[in-house]
Coordinates of N, CA, C and O in Angstrom, one line a residue:
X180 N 102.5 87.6 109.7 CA 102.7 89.0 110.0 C 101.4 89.7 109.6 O 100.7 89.4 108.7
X181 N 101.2 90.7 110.3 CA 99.7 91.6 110.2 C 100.1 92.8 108.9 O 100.9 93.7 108.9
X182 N 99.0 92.2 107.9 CA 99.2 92.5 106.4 C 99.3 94.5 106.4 O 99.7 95.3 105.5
X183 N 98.7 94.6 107.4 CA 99.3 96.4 107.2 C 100.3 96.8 108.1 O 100.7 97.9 107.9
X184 N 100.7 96.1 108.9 CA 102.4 96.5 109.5 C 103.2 96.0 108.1 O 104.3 96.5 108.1
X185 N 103.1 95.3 107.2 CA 103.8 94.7 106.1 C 103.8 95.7 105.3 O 104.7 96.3 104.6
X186 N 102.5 96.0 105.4 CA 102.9 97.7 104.2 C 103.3 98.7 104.4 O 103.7 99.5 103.5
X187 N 103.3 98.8 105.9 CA 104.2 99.8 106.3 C 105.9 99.7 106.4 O 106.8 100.5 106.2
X188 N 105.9 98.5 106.6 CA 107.3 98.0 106.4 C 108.0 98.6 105.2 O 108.9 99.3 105.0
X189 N 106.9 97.9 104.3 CA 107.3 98.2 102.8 C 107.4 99.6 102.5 O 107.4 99.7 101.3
X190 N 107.4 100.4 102.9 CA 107.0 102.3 102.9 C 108.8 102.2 103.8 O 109.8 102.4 103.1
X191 N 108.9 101.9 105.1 CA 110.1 102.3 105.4 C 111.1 101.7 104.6 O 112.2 102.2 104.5
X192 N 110.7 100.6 103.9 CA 112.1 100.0 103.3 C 112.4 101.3 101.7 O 113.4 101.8 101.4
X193 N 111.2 101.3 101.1 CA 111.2 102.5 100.0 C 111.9 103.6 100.7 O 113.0 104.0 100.2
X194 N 111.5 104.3 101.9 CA 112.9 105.6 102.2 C 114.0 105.1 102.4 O 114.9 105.7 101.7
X195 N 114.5 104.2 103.1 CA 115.6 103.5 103.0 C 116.2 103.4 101.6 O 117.4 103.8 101.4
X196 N 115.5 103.0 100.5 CA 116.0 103.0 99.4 C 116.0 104.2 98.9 O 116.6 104.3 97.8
X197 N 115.6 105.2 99.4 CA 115.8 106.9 99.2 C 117.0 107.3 99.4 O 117.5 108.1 98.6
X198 N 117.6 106.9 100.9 CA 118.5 107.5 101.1 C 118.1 108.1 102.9 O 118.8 108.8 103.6
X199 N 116.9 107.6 103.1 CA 116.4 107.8 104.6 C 116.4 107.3 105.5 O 117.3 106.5 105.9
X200 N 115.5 107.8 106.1 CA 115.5 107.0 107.7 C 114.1 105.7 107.1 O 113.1 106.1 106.5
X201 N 114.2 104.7 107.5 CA 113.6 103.5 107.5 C 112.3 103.2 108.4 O 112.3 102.2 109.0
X202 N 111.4 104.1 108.5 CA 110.6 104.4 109.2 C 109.3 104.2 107.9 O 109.5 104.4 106.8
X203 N 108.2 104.0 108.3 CA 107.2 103.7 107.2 C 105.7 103.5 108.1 O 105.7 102.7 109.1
X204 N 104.4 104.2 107.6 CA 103.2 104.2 108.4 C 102.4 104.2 107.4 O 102.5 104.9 106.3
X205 N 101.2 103.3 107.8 CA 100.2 103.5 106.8 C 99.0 103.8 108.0 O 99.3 103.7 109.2
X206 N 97.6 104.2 107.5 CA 96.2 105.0 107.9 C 95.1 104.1 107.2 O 94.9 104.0 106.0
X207 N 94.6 103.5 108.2 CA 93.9 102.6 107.8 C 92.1 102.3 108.1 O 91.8 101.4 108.9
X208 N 91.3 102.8 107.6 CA 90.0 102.8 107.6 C 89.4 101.9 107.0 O 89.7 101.5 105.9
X209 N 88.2 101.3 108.0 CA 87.4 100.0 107.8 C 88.2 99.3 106.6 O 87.8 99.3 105.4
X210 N 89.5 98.5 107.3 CA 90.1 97.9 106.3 C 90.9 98.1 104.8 O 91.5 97.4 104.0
X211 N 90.8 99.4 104.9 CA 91.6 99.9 103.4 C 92.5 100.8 103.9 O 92.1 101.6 104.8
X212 N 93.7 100.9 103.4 CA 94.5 101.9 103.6 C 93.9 102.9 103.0 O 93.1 102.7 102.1
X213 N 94.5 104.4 103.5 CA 93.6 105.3 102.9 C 94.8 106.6 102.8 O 94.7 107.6 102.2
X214 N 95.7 106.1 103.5 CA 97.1 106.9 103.5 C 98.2 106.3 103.8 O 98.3 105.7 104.9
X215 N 99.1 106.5 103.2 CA 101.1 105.7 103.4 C 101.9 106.9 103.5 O 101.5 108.0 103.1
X216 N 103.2 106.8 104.0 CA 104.3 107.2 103.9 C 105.2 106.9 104.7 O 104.9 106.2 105.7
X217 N 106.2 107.1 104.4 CA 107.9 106.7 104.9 C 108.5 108.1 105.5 O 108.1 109.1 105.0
X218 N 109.3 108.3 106.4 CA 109.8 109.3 106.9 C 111.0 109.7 105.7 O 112.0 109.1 105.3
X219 N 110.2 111.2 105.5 CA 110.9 111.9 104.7 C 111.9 113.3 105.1 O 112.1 114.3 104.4
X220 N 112.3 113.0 106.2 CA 113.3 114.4 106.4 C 114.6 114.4 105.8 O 115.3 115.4 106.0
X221 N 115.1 113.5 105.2 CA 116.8 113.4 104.4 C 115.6 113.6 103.2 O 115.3 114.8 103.1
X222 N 115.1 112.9 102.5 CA 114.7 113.5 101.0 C 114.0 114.7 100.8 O 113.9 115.0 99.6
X223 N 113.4 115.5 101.5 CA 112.7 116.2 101.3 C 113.2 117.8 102.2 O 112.8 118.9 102.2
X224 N 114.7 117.1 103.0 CA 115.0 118.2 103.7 C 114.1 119.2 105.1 O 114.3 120.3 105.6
X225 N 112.8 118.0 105.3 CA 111.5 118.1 106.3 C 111.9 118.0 107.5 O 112.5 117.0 107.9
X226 N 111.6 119.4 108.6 CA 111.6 118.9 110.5 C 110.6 117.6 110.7 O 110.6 116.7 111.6
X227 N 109.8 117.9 109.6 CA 108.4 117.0 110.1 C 107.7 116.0 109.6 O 106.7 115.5 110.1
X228 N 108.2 115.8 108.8 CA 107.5 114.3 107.5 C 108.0 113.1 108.5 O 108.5 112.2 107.8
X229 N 108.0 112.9 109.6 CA 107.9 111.6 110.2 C 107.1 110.2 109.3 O 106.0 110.4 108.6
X230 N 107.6 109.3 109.5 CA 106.7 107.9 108.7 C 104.9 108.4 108.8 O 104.0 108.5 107.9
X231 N 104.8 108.5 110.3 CA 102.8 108.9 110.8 C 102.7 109.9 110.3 O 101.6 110.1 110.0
X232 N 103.5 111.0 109.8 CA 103.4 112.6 109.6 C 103.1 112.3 107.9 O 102.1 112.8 107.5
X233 N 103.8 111.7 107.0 CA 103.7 111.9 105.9 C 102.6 110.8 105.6 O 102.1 110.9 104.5
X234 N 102.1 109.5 106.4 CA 101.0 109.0 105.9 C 100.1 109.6 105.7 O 99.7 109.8 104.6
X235 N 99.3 110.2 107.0 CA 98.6 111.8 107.2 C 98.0 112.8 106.3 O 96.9 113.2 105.8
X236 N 99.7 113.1 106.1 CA 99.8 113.9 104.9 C 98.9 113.3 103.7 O 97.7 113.7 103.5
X237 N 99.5 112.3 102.9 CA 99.3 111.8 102.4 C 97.7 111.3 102.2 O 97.3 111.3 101.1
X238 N 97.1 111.1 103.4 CA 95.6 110.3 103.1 C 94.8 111.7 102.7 O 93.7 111.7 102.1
X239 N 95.4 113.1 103.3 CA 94.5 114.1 102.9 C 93.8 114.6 103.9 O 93.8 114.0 105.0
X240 N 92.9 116.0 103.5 CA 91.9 116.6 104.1 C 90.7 115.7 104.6 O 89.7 115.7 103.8
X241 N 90.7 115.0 105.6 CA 89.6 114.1 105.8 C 88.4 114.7 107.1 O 88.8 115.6 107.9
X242 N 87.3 114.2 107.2 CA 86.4 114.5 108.2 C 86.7 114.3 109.4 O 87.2 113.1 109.5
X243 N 86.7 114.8 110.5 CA 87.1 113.9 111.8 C 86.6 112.5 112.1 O 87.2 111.7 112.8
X244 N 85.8 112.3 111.7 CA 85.1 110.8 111.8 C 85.9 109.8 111.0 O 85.9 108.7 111.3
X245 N 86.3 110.3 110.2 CA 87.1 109.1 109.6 C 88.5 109.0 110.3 O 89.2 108.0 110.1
X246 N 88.9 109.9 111.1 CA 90.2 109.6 111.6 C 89.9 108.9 113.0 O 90.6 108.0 113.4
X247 N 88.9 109.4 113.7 CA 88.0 108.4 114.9 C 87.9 107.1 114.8 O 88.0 106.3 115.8
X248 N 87.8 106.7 113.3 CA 87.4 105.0 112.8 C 88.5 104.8 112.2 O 88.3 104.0 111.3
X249 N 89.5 105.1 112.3 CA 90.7 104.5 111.7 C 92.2 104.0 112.5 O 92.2 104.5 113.6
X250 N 92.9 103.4 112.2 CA 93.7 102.8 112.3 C 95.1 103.3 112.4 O 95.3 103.7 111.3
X251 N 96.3 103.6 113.1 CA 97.3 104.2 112.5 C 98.5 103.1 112.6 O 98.7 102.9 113.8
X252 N 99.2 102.5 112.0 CA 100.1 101.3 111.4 C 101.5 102.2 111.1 O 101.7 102.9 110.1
X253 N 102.9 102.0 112.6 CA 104.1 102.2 112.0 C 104.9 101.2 112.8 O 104.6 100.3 113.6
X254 N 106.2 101.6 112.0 CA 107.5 100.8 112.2 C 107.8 100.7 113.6 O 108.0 99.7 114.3
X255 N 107.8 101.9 113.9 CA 108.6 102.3 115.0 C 107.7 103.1 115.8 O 106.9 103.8 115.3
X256 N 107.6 102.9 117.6 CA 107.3 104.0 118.3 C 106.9 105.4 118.1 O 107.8 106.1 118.6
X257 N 105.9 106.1 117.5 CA 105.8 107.1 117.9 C 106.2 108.0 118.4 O 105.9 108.1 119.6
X258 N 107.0 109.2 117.8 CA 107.7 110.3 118.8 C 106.7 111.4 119.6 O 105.5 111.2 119.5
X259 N 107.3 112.4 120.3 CA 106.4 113.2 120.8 C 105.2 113.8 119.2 O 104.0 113.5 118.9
X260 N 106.0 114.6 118.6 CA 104.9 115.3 117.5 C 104.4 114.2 116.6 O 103.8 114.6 115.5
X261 N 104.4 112.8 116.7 CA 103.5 111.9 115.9 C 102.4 111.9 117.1 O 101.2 112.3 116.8
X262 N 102.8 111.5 118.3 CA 101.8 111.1 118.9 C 100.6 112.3 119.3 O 99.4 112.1 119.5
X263 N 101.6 113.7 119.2 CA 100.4 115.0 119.5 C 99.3 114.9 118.3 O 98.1 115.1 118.4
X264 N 100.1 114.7 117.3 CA 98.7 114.7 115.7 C 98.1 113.7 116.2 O 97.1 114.1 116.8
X265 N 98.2 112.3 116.2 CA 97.3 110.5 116.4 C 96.4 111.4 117.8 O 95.1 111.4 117.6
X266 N 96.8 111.9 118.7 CA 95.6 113.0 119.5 C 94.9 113.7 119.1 O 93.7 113.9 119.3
X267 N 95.8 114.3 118.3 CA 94.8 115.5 117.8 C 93.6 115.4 116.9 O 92.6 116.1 117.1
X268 N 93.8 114.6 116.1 CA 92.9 113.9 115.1 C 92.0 113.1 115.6 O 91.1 112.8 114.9
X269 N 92.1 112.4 116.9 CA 91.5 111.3 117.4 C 91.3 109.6 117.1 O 90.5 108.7 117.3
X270 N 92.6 109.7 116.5 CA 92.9 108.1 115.7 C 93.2 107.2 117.3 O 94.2 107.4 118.0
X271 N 91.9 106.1 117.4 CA 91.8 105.5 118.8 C 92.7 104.5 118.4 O 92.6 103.7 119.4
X272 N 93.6 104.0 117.7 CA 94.1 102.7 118.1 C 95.6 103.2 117.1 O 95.6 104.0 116.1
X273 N 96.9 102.5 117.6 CA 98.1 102.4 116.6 C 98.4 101.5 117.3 O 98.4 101.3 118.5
X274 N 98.9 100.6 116.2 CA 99.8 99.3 116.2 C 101.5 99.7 115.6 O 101.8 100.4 114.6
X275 N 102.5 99.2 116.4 CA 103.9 99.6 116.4 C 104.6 98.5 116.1 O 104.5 97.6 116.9
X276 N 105.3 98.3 115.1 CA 106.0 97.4 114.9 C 107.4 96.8 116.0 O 107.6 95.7 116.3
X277 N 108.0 98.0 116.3 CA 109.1 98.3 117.3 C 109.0 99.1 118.5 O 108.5 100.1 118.1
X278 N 109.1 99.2 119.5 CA 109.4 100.2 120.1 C 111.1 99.7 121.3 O 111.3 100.2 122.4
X279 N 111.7 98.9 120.7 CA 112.9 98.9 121.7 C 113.8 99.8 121.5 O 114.3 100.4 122.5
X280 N 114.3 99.9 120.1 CA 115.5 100.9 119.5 C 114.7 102.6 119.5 O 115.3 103.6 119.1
X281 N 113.7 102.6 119.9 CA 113.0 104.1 120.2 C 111.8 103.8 120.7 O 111.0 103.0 120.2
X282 N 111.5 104.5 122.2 CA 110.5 104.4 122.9 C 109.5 105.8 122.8 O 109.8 106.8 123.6
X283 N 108.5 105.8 121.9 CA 107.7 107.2 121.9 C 107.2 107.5 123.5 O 107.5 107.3 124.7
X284 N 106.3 108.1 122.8 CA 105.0 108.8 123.6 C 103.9 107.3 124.1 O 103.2 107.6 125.0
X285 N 103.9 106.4 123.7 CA 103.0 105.2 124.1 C 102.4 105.2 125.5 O 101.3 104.8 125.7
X286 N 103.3 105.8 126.6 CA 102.4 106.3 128.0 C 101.2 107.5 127.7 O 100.0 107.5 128.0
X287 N 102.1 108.6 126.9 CA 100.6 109.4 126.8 C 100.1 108.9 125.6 O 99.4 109.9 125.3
X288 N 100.0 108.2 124.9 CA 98.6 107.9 123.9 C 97.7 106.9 125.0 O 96.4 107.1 124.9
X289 N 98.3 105.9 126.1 CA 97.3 105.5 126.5 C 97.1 106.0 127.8 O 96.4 105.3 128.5
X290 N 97.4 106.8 128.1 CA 96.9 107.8 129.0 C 95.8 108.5 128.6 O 95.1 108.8 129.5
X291 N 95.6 108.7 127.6 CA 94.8 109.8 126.5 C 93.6 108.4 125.6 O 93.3 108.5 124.4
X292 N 93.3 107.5 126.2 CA 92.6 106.8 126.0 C 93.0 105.9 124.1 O 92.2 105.3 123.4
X293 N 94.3 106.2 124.0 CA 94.5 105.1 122.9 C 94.8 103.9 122.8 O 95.5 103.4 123.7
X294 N 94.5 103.1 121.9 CA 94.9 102.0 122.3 C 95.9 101.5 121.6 O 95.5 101.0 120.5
X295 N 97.0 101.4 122.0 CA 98.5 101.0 121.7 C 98.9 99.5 121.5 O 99.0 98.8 122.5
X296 N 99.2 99.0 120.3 CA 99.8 97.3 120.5 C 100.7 97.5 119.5 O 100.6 98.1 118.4
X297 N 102.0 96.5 120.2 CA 103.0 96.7 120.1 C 103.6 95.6 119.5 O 104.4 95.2 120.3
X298 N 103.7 94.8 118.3 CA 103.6 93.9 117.7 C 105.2 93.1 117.9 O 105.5 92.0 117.6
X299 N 106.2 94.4 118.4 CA 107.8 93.3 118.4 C 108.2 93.0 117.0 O 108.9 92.0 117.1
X300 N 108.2 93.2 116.2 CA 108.3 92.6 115.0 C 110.2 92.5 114.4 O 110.9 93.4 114.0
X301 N 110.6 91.2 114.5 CA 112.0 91.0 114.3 C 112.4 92.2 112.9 O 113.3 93.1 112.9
X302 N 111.4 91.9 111.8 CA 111.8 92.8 110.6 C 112.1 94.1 110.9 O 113.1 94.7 110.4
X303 N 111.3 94.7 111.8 CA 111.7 96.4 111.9 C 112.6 96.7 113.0 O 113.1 97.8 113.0
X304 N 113.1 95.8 114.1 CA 114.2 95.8 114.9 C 115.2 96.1 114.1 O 116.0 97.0 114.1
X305 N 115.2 94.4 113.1 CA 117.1 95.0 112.6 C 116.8 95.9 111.4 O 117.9 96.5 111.1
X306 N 115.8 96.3 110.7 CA 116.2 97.1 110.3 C 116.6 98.4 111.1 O 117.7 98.9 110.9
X307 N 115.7 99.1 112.1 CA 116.1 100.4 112.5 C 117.4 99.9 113.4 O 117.9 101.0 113.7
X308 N 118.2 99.0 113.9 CA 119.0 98.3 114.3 C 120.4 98.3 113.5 O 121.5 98.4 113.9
X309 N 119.9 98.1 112.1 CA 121.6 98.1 111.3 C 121.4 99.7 110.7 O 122.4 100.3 110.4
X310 N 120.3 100.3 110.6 CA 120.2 102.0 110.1 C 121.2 102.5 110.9 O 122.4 102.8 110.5
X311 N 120.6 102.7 112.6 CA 121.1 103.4 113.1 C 122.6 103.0 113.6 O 123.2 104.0 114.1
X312 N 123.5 101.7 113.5 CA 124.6 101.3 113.6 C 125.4 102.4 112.3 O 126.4 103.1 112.3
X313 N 124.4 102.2 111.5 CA 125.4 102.8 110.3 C 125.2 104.1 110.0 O 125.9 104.5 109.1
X314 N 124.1 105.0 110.5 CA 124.1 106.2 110.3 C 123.8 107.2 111.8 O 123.3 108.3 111.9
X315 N 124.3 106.5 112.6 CA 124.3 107.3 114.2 C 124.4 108.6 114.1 O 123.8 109.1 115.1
X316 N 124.8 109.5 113.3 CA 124.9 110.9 113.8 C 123.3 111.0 113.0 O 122.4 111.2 113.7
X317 N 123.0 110.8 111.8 CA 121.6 111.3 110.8 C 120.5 110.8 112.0 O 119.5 111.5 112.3
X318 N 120.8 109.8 112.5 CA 119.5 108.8 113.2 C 119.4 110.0 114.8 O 118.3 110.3 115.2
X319 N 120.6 110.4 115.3 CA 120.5 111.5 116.3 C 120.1 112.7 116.3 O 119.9 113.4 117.3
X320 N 119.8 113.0 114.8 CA 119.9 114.2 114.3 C 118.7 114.8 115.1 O 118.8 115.7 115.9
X321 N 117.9 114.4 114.8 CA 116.3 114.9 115.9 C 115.6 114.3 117.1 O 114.5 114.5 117.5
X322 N 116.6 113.3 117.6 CA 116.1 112.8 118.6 C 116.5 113.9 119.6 O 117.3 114.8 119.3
X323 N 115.8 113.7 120.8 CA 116.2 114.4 122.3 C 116.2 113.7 122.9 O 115.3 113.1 123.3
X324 N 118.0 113.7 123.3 CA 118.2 112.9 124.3 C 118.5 113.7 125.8 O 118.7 112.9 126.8

């Protein structure tokens, strides 16, 4: 398994053990993570701490160049407002662990010149797979369907 989808894994399994949604992204420049987080909108009571939103957060005030040369690492598909920031910032590449049980924005990131790989990964299927079996209405809570 590709050792920063693993760490991101490990970030969604920590909100899961929160009491969240199981979502987890790490930010990754010339090889070092430089930002983590897990989607925090049950603990923190957030519209917006998405897993990408709170890595972000998390890595800080950075130069645009560093988000140019970096990396963005989650669980799950990208939603609309993850994928507008990975634009807006200019982060050229994210790797996705899942995208069957939620399909983001992945047309417009590579429309928009990103480059998207999509790794399948059995671990983040069942997890977001037994989440949302068992918490259907929280897991609905901000999707648009």
């Amino acid at each position: 398994m590709d050792p920063f989808l693993n760490e991101a894994i490990k970030d969604a399994e920590k909100g899961l053990s929160e009491g969240g949604i199981p979502i987890g992204s790490v930010l990754v420049h010339e090889g070092e993570i430089i930002g983590r987080g897990h989607n925090q909108r049950v603990q923190k009571g957030s519209t917006i701490l998405h897993g990408e939103m709170d890595a972000l957060e998390n890595a800080g005030r950075l130069p645009a160049k560093i988000y140019q040369n970096s990396i963005l690492y989650t669980t799950l598909s990208p939603c609309a407002m993850c994928s507008g920031t990975i634009l807006l910032y200019g982060i050229p590449k994210v790797v996705i662990g899942e995208n069957e049980t939620f399909l983001g924005e992945e047309k417009l990131l590579k429309e928009r010149g990103v480059e998207v790989v999509v790794l399948d990964s059995p671990k983040c299927k069942s997890m977001m797979q037994s989440f949302i079996a068992a918490n259907p209405t929280l897991w609905n809570e901000d999707i648009r369907v």
